[in-house]
Short mmCIF file of N, CA and C and ligand atoms in Angstrom, two decimals:
data_model
loop_
_atom_site.label_atom_id
_atom_site.label_comp_id
_atom_site.label_asym_id
_atom_site.label_seq_id
_atom_site.Cartn_x
_atom_site.Cartn_y
_atom_site.Cartn_z
N UNK A 7 -8.97 20.63 7.37
CA UNK A 7 -8.28 19.71 6.47
C UNK A 7 -8.82 18.65 5.56
N UNK A 8 -8.43 18.71 4.63
CA UNK A 8 -8.98 17.79 3.29
C UNK A 8 -7.96 16.34 3.59
N UNK A 9 -8.79 15.43 3.95
CA UNK A 9 -7.89 14.20 4.17
C UNK A 9 -8.40 13.00 3.14
N UNK A 10 -7.23 11.93 2.76
CA UNK A 10 -7.90 11.03 2.05
C UNK A 10 -7.04 9.76 2.87
N UNK A 11 -7.26 8.54 2.36
CA UNK A 11 -6.52 7.33 2.89
C UNK A 11 -6.05 6.66 1.78
N UNK A 12 -4.82 6.05 1.75
CA UNK A 12 -4.42 5.10 0.72
C UNK A 12 -4.10 3.97 1.55
N UNK A 13 -5.04 2.96 1.18
CA UNK A 13 -5.13 1.72 2.00
C UNK A 13 -4.41 0.54 1.13
N UNK A 14 -3.97 -0.40 2.01
CA UNK A 14 -3.19 -1.50 1.34
C UNK A 14 -2.67 -2.52 2.30
N UNK A 15 -2.00 -3.58 1.76
CA UNK A 15 -1.12 -4.47 2.53
C UNK A 15 0.14 -4.07 2.78
N UNK A 16 0.77 -3.43 1.87
CA UNK A 16 2.16 -2.96 1.37
C UNK A 16 3.20 -3.95 2.45
N UNK A 17 3.42 -5.08 1.61
CA UNK A 17 3.99 -6.08 2.34
C UNK A 17 4.94 -6.71 1.24
N UNK A 18 6.05 -5.74 0.92
CA UNK A 18 6.01 -4.47 1.56
C UNK A 18 6.01 -3.34 0.67
N UNK A 19 6.08 -2.04 1.05
CA UNK A 19 6.15 -1.08 0.32
C UNK A 19 6.78 -0.78 -1.06
N UNK A 20 6.29 -0.72 -2.22
CA UNK A 20 7.20 -0.53 -3.44
C UNK A 20 7.17 0.71 -3.93
N UNK A 21 7.88 0.84 -4.88
CA UNK A 21 7.89 2.18 -5.54
C UNK A 21 6.72 2.91 -6.45
N UNK A 22 5.91 1.58 -6.60
CA UNK A 22 4.45 1.89 -7.26
C UNK A 22 3.48 2.35 -6.12
N UNK A 23 3.49 2.06 -4.97
CA UNK A 23 2.81 2.47 -3.84
C UNK A 23 3.06 4.13 -3.47
N UNK A 24 4.62 4.29 -3.48
CA UNK A 24 5.16 5.34 -3.17
C UNK A 24 4.74 6.34 -4.09
N UNK A 25 4.41 6.16 -5.84
CA UNK A 25 4.21 7.15 -6.60
C UNK A 25 2.65 7.51 -6.13
N UNK A 26 1.84 6.57 -5.90
CA UNK A 26 0.54 6.82 -5.63
C UNK A 26 0.13 7.75 -4.36
N UNK A 27 0.93 7.40 -3.33
CA UNK A 27 1.11 8.12 -2.07
C UNK A 27 1.63 9.42 -2.37
N UNK A 28 2.64 9.70 -3.02
CA UNK A 28 3.40 11.11 -3.56
C UNK A 28 2.35 11.81 -3.97
N UNK A 29 1.65 11.25 -5.19
CA UNK A 29 0.84 12.25 -5.96
C UNK A 29 -0.61 12.47 -5.11
N UNK A 30 -0.98 11.64 -4.37
CA UNK A 30 -2.18 11.96 -3.19
C UNK A 30 -1.42 13.11 -2.11
N UNK A 31 -0.36 12.83 -1.70
CA UNK A 31 -0.25 13.95 -0.63
C UNK A 31 0.23 15.30 -1.46
N UNK A 32 0.01 15.67 -2.90
CA UNK A 32 0.03 16.84 -3.40
C UNK A 32 -1.25 17.33 -3.55
N UNK A 33 -2.26 16.54 -3.61
CA UNK A 33 -3.65 16.88 -3.39
C UNK A 33 -4.47 16.93 -2.20
N UNK A 34 -4.07 16.58 -1.13
CA UNK A 34 -4.87 16.59 0.17
C UNK A 34 -3.65 17.14 1.17
N UNK A 35 -4.34 17.76 2.14
CA UNK A 35 -3.83 18.21 3.41
C UNK A 35 -3.13 17.06 4.20
N UNK A 36 -3.80 16.04 4.40
CA UNK A 36 -3.08 14.78 5.41
C UNK A 36 -3.68 13.86 4.40
N UNK A 37 -2.60 12.72 4.32
CA UNK A 37 -2.73 11.42 3.66
C UNK A 37 -2.49 10.32 4.65
N UNK A 38 -3.60 9.37 4.92
CA UNK A 38 -3.55 8.39 5.88
C UNK A 38 -3.17 7.23 5.09
N UNK A 39 -2.00 6.32 5.56
CA UNK A 39 -2.01 5.32 4.93
C UNK A 39 -2.57 4.19 5.93
N UNK A 40 -3.22 3.25 5.52
CA UNK A 40 -3.85 2.30 6.15
C UNK A 40 -3.21 0.85 5.78
N UNK A 41 -2.48 0.25 6.70
CA UNK A 41 -1.95 -0.96 6.67
C UNK A 41 -2.93 -1.84 7.08
N UNK A 42 -3.31 -2.83 6.23
CA UNK A 42 -4.03 -3.82 6.36
C UNK A 42 -3.49 -4.86 7.40
N UNK A 43 -4.19 -5.21 8.46
CA UNK A 43 -3.63 -6.59 9.11
C UNK A 43 -4.41 -7.78 8.49
N UNK A 44 -3.30 -8.49 7.76
CA UNK A 44 -4.02 -9.40 7.29
C UNK A 44 -4.61 -10.76 7.78
N UNK A 45 -5.70 -11.16 7.97
CA UNK A 45 -6.03 -12.28 8.67
C UNK A 45 -5.64 -13.55 8.00
N UNK A 46 -5.82 -13.54 6.57
CA UNK A 46 -5.65 -14.83 6.10
C UNK A 46 -4.04 -14.81 5.69
N UNK A 47 -3.80 -13.77 5.08
CA UNK A 47 -2.28 -13.92 4.22
C UNK A 47 -1.51 -14.22 5.20
N UNK A 48 -0.45 -14.85 4.82
CA UNK A 48 1.07 -15.25 5.47
C UNK A 48 1.74 -13.92 4.74
N UNK A 49 2.26 -12.95 5.67
CA UNK A 49 2.79 -12.24 5.47
C UNK A 49 4.34 -11.99 5.46
N UNK A 50 5.29 -11.37 4.58
CA UNK A 50 6.57 -11.63 4.72
C UNK A 50 7.17 -10.48 5.94
N UNK A 51 6.38 -9.32 5.97
CA UNK A 51 6.77 -8.48 7.30
C UNK A 51 5.70 -8.11 8.19
N UNK A 52 6.06 -8.10 9.30
CA UNK A 52 5.00 -8.01 10.51
C UNK A 52 4.18 -6.54 10.06
N UNK A 53 3.37 -6.19 10.79
CA UNK A 53 2.44 -4.89 10.49
C UNK A 53 3.43 -3.87 10.86
N UNK A 54 3.83 -3.93 12.05
CA UNK A 54 5.10 -3.17 12.55
C UNK A 54 6.09 -2.78 11.65
N UNK A 55 6.93 -3.61 11.05
CA UNK A 55 7.99 -3.57 10.31
C UNK A 55 7.25 -2.95 8.89
N UNK A 56 6.19 -3.28 8.38
CA UNK A 56 5.28 -2.52 7.25
C UNK A 56 5.36 -1.11 7.57
N UNK A 57 4.74 -0.63 8.85
CA UNK A 57 4.54 0.83 9.14
C UNK A 57 5.73 1.44 9.16
N UNK A 58 6.99 0.64 9.82
CA UNK A 58 8.20 1.41 9.97
C UNK A 58 8.99 1.57 8.43
N UNK A 59 8.62 0.65 7.66
CA UNK A 59 9.32 1.14 6.56
C UNK A 59 8.29 2.24 5.70
N UNK A 60 7.30 2.29 5.49
CA UNK A 60 6.29 3.08 5.15
C UNK A 60 6.70 4.42 5.70
N UNK A 61 6.89 4.53 7.10
CA UNK A 61 7.11 5.94 7.77
C UNK A 61 8.27 6.54 7.06
N UNK A 62 9.48 5.69 7.07
CA UNK A 62 10.79 6.00 6.70
C UNK A 62 10.84 6.54 5.23
N UNK A 63 10.07 5.85 4.35
CA UNK A 63 10.06 5.96 3.00
C UNK A 63 9.18 7.15 2.41
N UNK A 64 8.11 7.62 3.22
CA UNK A 64 7.12 8.70 3.16
C UNK A 64 7.33 9.79 3.87
N UNK A 65 8.59 10.04 4.75
CA UNK A 65 8.81 10.98 5.72
C UNK A 65 8.88 12.47 4.67
N UNK A 66 9.70 12.13 3.35
CA UNK A 66 9.80 13.39 2.85
C UNK A 66 8.63 14.07 2.19
N UNK A 67 7.28 13.41 2.43
CA UNK A 67 6.20 14.18 1.81
C UNK A 67 5.73 15.09 2.97
N UNK A 68 5.71 15.02 4.08
CA UNK A 68 5.62 15.69 5.25
C UNK A 68 3.97 15.97 5.63
N UNK A 69 3.34 14.82 4.96
CA UNK A 69 2.00 14.79 5.45
C UNK A 69 1.15 13.69 5.31
N UNK A 70 2.08 12.70 5.63
CA UNK A 70 1.58 11.15 6.04
C UNK A 70 1.62 10.62 7.09
N UNK A 71 0.40 10.11 7.40
CA UNK A 71 -0.06 9.30 8.61
C UNK A 71 -0.19 7.92 8.62
N UNK A 72 0.63 7.25 9.24
CA UNK A 72 0.43 5.65 8.76
C UNK A 72 0.02 5.07 9.95
N UNK A 73 -0.84 4.22 9.81
CA UNK A 73 -1.67 3.33 11.08
C UNK A 73 -1.99 1.70 10.26
N UNK A 74 -2.25 0.94 11.27
CA UNK A 74 -2.60 -0.31 11.01
C UNK A 74 -4.11 -0.17 11.09
N UNK A 75 -4.84 -1.39 10.30
CA UNK A 75 -6.19 -1.37 10.48
C UNK A 75 -6.81 -2.76 10.42
N UNK A 76 -7.53 -3.12 11.30
CA UNK A 76 -8.09 -4.56 11.21
C UNK A 76 -9.45 -4.67 10.72
N UNK A 77 -10.20 -3.57 10.81
CA UNK A 77 -11.81 -3.73 10.37
C UNK A 77 -12.02 -3.27 8.80
N UNK A 78 -13.16 -2.85 8.69
CA UNK A 78 -13.58 -2.39 7.69
C UNK A 78 -12.91 -0.89 7.42
N UNK A 79 -12.54 -0.84 6.05
CA UNK A 79 -11.88 0.52 5.85
C UNK A 79 -12.81 1.74 5.95
N UNK A 80 -14.00 1.44 5.81
CA UNK A 80 -15.06 2.49 6.00
C UNK A 80 -14.77 2.98 7.41
N UNK A 81 -15.04 1.88 8.34
CA UNK A 81 -15.06 2.33 9.83
C UNK A 81 -13.71 3.34 9.93
N UNK A 82 -12.53 2.79 9.59
CA UNK A 82 -11.43 3.70 9.45
C UNK A 82 -11.41 5.06 9.03
N UNK A 83 -12.22 4.86 8.07
CA UNK A 83 -12.64 6.59 7.55
C UNK A 83 -13.53 7.34 8.19
N UNK A 84 -14.58 6.47 8.82
CA UNK A 84 -15.41 7.17 9.41
C UNK A 84 -14.78 7.97 11.01
N UNK A 85 -14.09 6.88 11.37
CA UNK A 85 -13.63 7.49 12.84
C UNK A 85 -12.58 8.60 12.45
N UNK A 86 -11.77 8.81 11.58
CA UNK A 86 -10.93 9.99 11.31
C UNK A 86 -11.49 11.18 10.42
N UNK A 87 -13.05 10.90 9.95
CA UNK A 87 -13.31 12.07 9.01
C UNK A 87 -12.54 12.20 7.68
N UNK A 88 -12.54 10.91 7.21
CA UNK A 88 -11.70 10.86 5.99
C UNK A 88 -12.87 10.72 4.80
N UNK A 89 -13.16 11.38 3.76
CA UNK A 89 -14.33 11.44 2.77
C UNK A 89 -13.68 10.47 1.59
N UNK A 90 -12.21 10.07 1.47
CA UNK A 90 -11.85 9.65 0.08
C UNK A 90 -10.77 8.71 0.55
N UNK A 91 -10.98 7.38 -0.59
CA UNK A 91 -10.16 6.55 -0.72
C UNK A 91 -9.36 6.50 -1.98
N UNK A 92 -8.17 6.80 -1.82
CA UNK A 92 -7.02 6.78 -3.12
C UNK A 92 -6.62 5.59 -3.52
N UNK A 93 -7.13 5.09 -4.67
CA UNK A 93 -6.56 3.29 -5.33
C UNK A 93 -5.59 3.78 -6.44
N UNK A 94 -4.57 3.09 -6.81
CA UNK A 94 -3.87 3.10 -7.87
C UNK A 94 -4.66 1.92 -8.78
N UNK A 95 -4.72 1.97 -10.01
CA UNK A 95 -5.27 1.30 -11.04
C UNK A 95 -3.93 1.12 -11.96
N UNK A 96 -3.79 -0.10 -12.03
CA UNK A 96 -2.48 -0.42 -12.86
C UNK A 96 -2.91 -0.94 -14.16
N UNK A 97 -3.98 -1.64 -14.57
CA UNK A 97 -4.51 -2.05 -15.36
C UNK A 97 -5.88 -2.17 -15.60
N UNK A 98 -6.44 -2.64 -16.70
CA UNK A 98 -8.06 -2.95 -16.75
C UNK A 98 -8.24 -4.28 -15.60
N UNK A 99 -7.40 -5.12 -15.75
CA UNK A 99 -7.72 -6.33 -14.69
C UNK A 99 -7.63 -5.80 -13.47
N UNK A 100 -7.01 -4.82 -12.83
CA UNK A 100 -7.56 -4.35 -11.66
C UNK A 100 -8.82 -3.58 -11.49
N UNK A 101 -9.57 -3.13 -12.28
CA UNK A 101 -10.64 -2.32 -12.27
C UNK A 101 -12.08 -3.22 -11.82
N UNK A 102 -12.27 -4.72 -12.18
CA UNK A 102 -13.10 -5.35 -11.86
C UNK A 102 -13.35 -5.29 -10.29
N UNK A 103 -12.30 -5.87 -9.55
CA UNK A 103 -12.44 -5.91 -8.36
C UNK A 103 -12.51 -4.49 -7.63
N UNK A 104 -11.83 -3.61 -7.97
CA UNK A 104 -11.62 -2.29 -7.35
C UNK A 104 -13.09 -1.62 -7.67
N UNK A 105 -13.68 -1.75 -8.65
CA UNK A 105 -15.07 -1.16 -8.74
C UNK A 105 -16.28 -1.80 -7.79
N UNK A 106 -15.98 -3.18 -7.77
CA UNK A 106 -16.65 -3.80 -6.66
C UNK A 106 -16.35 -3.08 -5.28
N UNK A 107 -15.38 -3.02 -4.85
CA UNK A 107 -15.01 -2.53 -3.52
C UNK A 107 -15.41 -1.07 -3.34
N UNK A 108 -15.19 -0.27 -4.59
CA UNK A 108 -15.64 1.12 -4.40
C UNK A 108 -17.05 1.38 -4.30
N UNK A 109 -17.80 0.50 -4.84
CA UNK A 109 -19.51 0.74 -4.61
C UNK A 109 -19.84 0.25 -3.57
N UNK A 110 -19.27 -0.93 -3.14
CA UNK A 110 -19.46 -1.28 -1.64
C UNK A 110 -19.16 -0.30 -0.38
N UNK A 111 -18.01 0.19 -0.64
CA UNK A 111 -17.68 1.14 0.16
C UNK A 111 -18.69 2.46 0.23
N UNK A 112 -18.70 2.68 -0.87
CA UNK A 112 -19.77 3.77 -1.22
C UNK A 112 -21.18 3.77 -0.56
N UNK A 113 -21.45 2.25 -0.99
CA UNK A 113 -22.96 1.92 -0.55
C UNK A 113 -22.91 1.99 1.18
N UNK A 114 -21.87 1.55 1.78
CA UNK A 114 -22.10 1.45 2.97
C UNK A 114 -21.74 2.84 3.74
N UNK A 115 -21.00 3.64 3.36
CA UNK A 115 -20.77 4.72 4.01
C UNK A 115 -20.91 6.21 3.69
N UNK A 116 -20.82 5.98 2.22
CA UNK A 116 -20.73 7.25 1.34
C UNK A 116 -19.59 7.90 1.08
N UNK A 117 -18.40 7.20 1.51
CA UNK A 117 -16.80 7.28 1.30
C UNK A 117 -16.74 7.13 -0.29
N UNK A 118 -16.06 8.22 -0.91
CA UNK A 118 -15.74 7.92 -2.26
C UNK A 118 -14.62 7.36 -2.45
N UNK A 119 -14.43 6.77 -3.83
CA UNK A 119 -13.09 6.29 -4.08
C UNK A 119 -12.31 6.88 -5.41
N UNK A 120 -11.19 7.47 -5.34
CA UNK A 120 -10.58 7.79 -6.61
C UNK A 120 -9.75 6.99 -7.09
N UNK A 121 -9.70 6.73 -8.49
CA UNK A 121 -8.62 5.74 -9.02
C UNK A 121 -7.62 7.01 -9.63
N UNK A 122 -6.45 6.70 -9.24
CA UNK A 122 -5.04 7.21 -9.80
C UNK A 122 -4.65 6.08 -10.85
N UNK A 123 -4.33 6.62 -12.10
CA UNK A 123 -3.72 5.80 -13.09
C UNK A 123 -2.22 5.54 -12.70
N UNK A 124 -1.85 4.45 -12.53
CA UNK A 124 -0.41 4.22 -12.07
C UNK A 124 0.30 4.66 -13.12
N UNK A 125 1.74 5.08 -12.80
CA UNK A 125 2.58 5.56 -13.89
C UNK A 125 3.11 4.18 -14.58
N UNK A 126 3.14 4.10 -15.90
CA UNK A 126 3.44 2.91 -16.76
C UNK A 126 4.66 2.12 -16.27
N UNK A 127 5.71 3.13 -15.90
CA UNK A 127 7.07 2.30 -15.25
C UNK A 127 6.54 1.23 -14.46
N UNK A 128 5.31 1.51 -13.54
CA UNK A 128 4.94 0.38 -12.63
C UNK A 128 3.63 -0.39 -12.64
N UNK A 129 3.26 -0.33 -14.15
CA UNK A 129 2.23 -1.09 -14.02
C UNK A 129 1.89 -2.49 -13.97
N UNK A 130 3.12 -3.37 -13.89
CA UNK A 130 3.08 -4.93 -13.60
C UNK A 130 3.72 -5.03 -12.49
N UNK A 131 3.72 -3.98 -11.66
CA UNK A 131 4.58 -4.28 -10.37
C UNK A 131 3.30 -4.44 -9.35
N UNK A 132 3.61 -5.55 -8.29
CA UNK A 132 2.97 -5.78 -7.22
C UNK A 132 3.60 -6.46 -6.05
N UNK A 133 3.53 -6.25 -4.83
CA UNK A 133 4.34 -6.62 -3.67
C UNK A 133 4.57 -8.35 -3.80
N UNK A 134 3.75 -8.92 -4.43
CA UNK A 134 3.60 -10.30 -4.55
C UNK A 134 4.81 -10.84 -5.53
N UNK A 135 4.61 -10.17 -6.48
CA UNK A 135 5.72 -10.52 -7.78
C UNK A 135 6.96 -9.96 -7.32
N UNK A 136 7.18 -8.93 -6.68
CA UNK A 136 8.60 -8.61 -6.38
C UNK A 136 9.28 -9.73 -5.17
N UNK A 137 8.42 -10.09 -4.39
CA UNK A 137 8.56 -11.26 -3.20
C UNK A 137 9.03 -12.23 -4.12
N UNK A 138 8.23 -12.78 -5.13
CA UNK A 138 8.38 -14.08 -5.67
C UNK A 138 9.75 -13.75 -6.47
N UNK A 139 10.03 -12.95 -7.31
CA UNK A 139 11.28 -12.87 -8.00
C UNK A 139 12.70 -12.59 -7.26
N UNK A 140 12.53 -11.96 -6.00
CA UNK A 140 13.33 -11.88 -4.97
C UNK A 140 13.79 -13.19 -4.58
N UNK A 141 12.95 -13.72 -4.24
CA UNK A 141 13.04 -15.01 -3.67
C UNK A 141 13.77 -16.24 -4.49
N UNK A 142 13.78 -15.77 -5.83
CA UNK A 142 14.27 -16.70 -6.85
C UNK A 142 15.80 -15.94 -7.05
N UNK A 143 15.93 -14.74 -6.68
CA UNK A 143 17.30 -14.36 -6.90
C UNK A 143 17.48 -13.36 -8.05
N UNK A 144 16.14 -12.87 -8.38
CA UNK A 144 16.08 -11.70 -9.42
C UNK A 144 16.23 -10.20 -9.08
N UNK A 145 16.77 -9.66 -10.01
CA UNK A 145 16.89 -8.38 -9.38
C UNK A 145 15.71 -7.38 -9.27
N UNK A 146 15.40 -7.06 -8.04
CA UNK A 146 14.14 -6.07 -7.95
C UNK A 146 14.50 -4.92 -7.48
N UNK A 147 16.02 -4.45 -7.31
CA UNK A 147 16.28 -3.27 -6.59
C UNK A 147 15.46 -1.98 -7.31
N UNK A 148 15.36 -2.05 -8.54
CA UNK A 148 14.89 -0.78 -9.21
C UNK A 148 13.44 -0.33 -8.86
N UNK A 149 12.87 -1.54 -8.25
CA UNK A 149 11.26 -1.26 -7.84
C UNK A 149 10.83 -1.10 -6.72
N UNK A 150 12.03 -0.75 -5.91
CA UNK A 150 11.73 -0.71 -4.32
C UNK A 150 12.64 0.37 -3.96
N UNK A 151 12.03 1.27 -2.65
CA UNK A 151 13.08 1.99 -1.99
C UNK A 151 14.23 1.23 -1.33
N UNK A 152 15.52 1.77 -1.36
CA UNK A 152 16.95 1.18 -1.12
C UNK A 152 16.68 0.33 0.18
N UNK A 153 16.04 0.94 1.22
CA UNK A 153 15.85 0.49 2.59
C UNK A 153 14.94 -0.86 2.56
N UNK A 154 14.05 -0.58 1.71
CA UNK A 154 13.11 -1.76 1.88
C UNK A 154 13.73 -2.92 0.77
N UNK A 155 14.49 -2.80 -0.14
CA UNK A 155 15.12 -3.77 -0.94
C UNK A 155 16.03 -4.51 0.21
N UNK A 156 16.65 -3.55 1.05
CA UNK A 156 17.79 -4.17 1.58
C UNK A 156 17.02 -5.22 2.75
N UNK A 157 16.07 -4.78 3.35
CA UNK A 157 15.45 -5.21 4.38
C UNK A 157 14.72 -6.89 3.74
N UNK A 158 14.12 -6.73 2.55
CA UNK A 158 13.91 -7.57 1.74
C UNK A 158 14.71 -8.71 1.37
N UNK A 159 15.67 -8.33 0.87
CA UNK A 159 16.88 -9.41 0.69
C UNK A 159 17.39 -10.20 2.14
N UNK A 160 17.44 -9.11 3.30
CA UNK A 160 17.64 -9.84 4.52
C UNK A 160 16.74 -10.80 4.96
N UNK A 161 15.47 -10.74 4.75
CA UNK A 161 14.43 -11.43 5.21
C UNK A 161 14.42 -12.80 4.33
N UNK A 162 14.46 -12.55 2.85
CA UNK A 162 14.74 -14.02 2.36
C UNK A 162 15.95 -14.61 2.91
N UNK A 163 16.89 -13.96 3.23
CA UNK A 163 18.23 -14.95 3.49
C UNK A 163 17.71 -15.33 5.17
N UNK A 164 17.17 -14.69 5.85
CA UNK A 164 16.67 -15.22 7.21
C UNK A 164 15.89 -16.41 7.16
N UNK A 165 14.88 -15.92 6.39
CA UNK A 165 14.06 -17.41 6.09
C UNK A 165 14.45 -18.68 5.23
N UNK A 166 15.59 -18.57 4.52
CA UNK A 166 16.34 -19.68 4.22
C UNK A 166 17.18 -20.23 4.75
N UNK A 167 17.77 -19.51 5.92
CA UNK A 167 18.81 -19.98 6.95
C UNK A 167 18.02 -20.90 8.07
N UNK A 168 16.68 -20.26 8.22
CA UNK A 168 15.78 -21.16 9.26
C UNK A 168 15.13 -22.76 8.50
N UNK A 169 15.26 -22.63 7.06
CA UNK A 169 14.40 -23.64 6.45
C UNK A 169 15.43 -25.13 7.13
O1 LIG B 6 -2.61 -4.34 -0.76
P1 LIG B 6 -4.40 -4.96 -1.10
O2 LIG B 6 -3.79 -6.37 -0.12
O3 LIG B 6 -4.55 -5.16 -2.47
O4 LIG B 6 -5.11 -4.08 -0.24
C1 LIG B 6 -6.57 -4.47 -0.15
C2 LIG B 6 -7.21 -3.69 0.71
C3 LIG B 6 -6.42 -3.81 2.32
C4 LIG B 6 -7.03 -2.28 0.57
C5 LIG B 6 -8.56 -3.99 1.05
O5 LIG B 6 -8.93 -5.56 1.26
C6 LIG B 6 -9.39 -3.37 2.02
O6 LIG B 6 -9.97 -2.17 1.94
N1 LIG B 6 -9.42 -4.17 3.14
C7 LIG B 6 -10.17 -3.97 4.49
C8 LIG B 6 -11.38 -4.42 5.02
C9 LIG B 6 -12.60 -3.97 4.17
O7 LIG B 6 -12.97 -2.97 4.40
N2 LIG B 6 -13.15 -5.06 3.22
C10 LIG B 6 -14.33 -4.49 2.50
C11 LIG B 6 -13.91 -3.95 1.16
S1 LIG B 6 -15.28 -3.57 0.21
#
């Protein structure tokens, strides 16, 4: 079985993430989606909620396994026999940090990182921008799967009501 991992915070999953996961799913037998348990970041959705949304929106690809992880990504890979990390590159600005992580991960474990150029449609897209725009009432429905958009709008309303 040829395996790869798509890691990230996925808070929440966007159409940009889905594009990368779908393309990875065509290249590998099994694609693991590793949802990082943020130690410092305040997240909009719990890890369980993020996993449920990823499972629901990637089910149609048929070869996706979604799990959380809290340690080093290379340990996640080693434990599951995964030789490759797939990362989407949106713009040159992503490259600096991604290169550092790729070199560190390779040095630590020999795990390779493969960069996939993001579709131009999503080159500006990030979960944090989506949350910011939605928080101010902007329309982000074209950037998220329908179920994710619905949950995001609900969550923002819940937070506002609790203020
Ligand atoms: O969606 P994000 O927040 O940009 O994802 C970053 C992520 C989760 C892929 C990266 O922070 C990561 O791999 N973290 C796991 C901990 C780890 O292995 N750190 C060392 C990286 S060289």
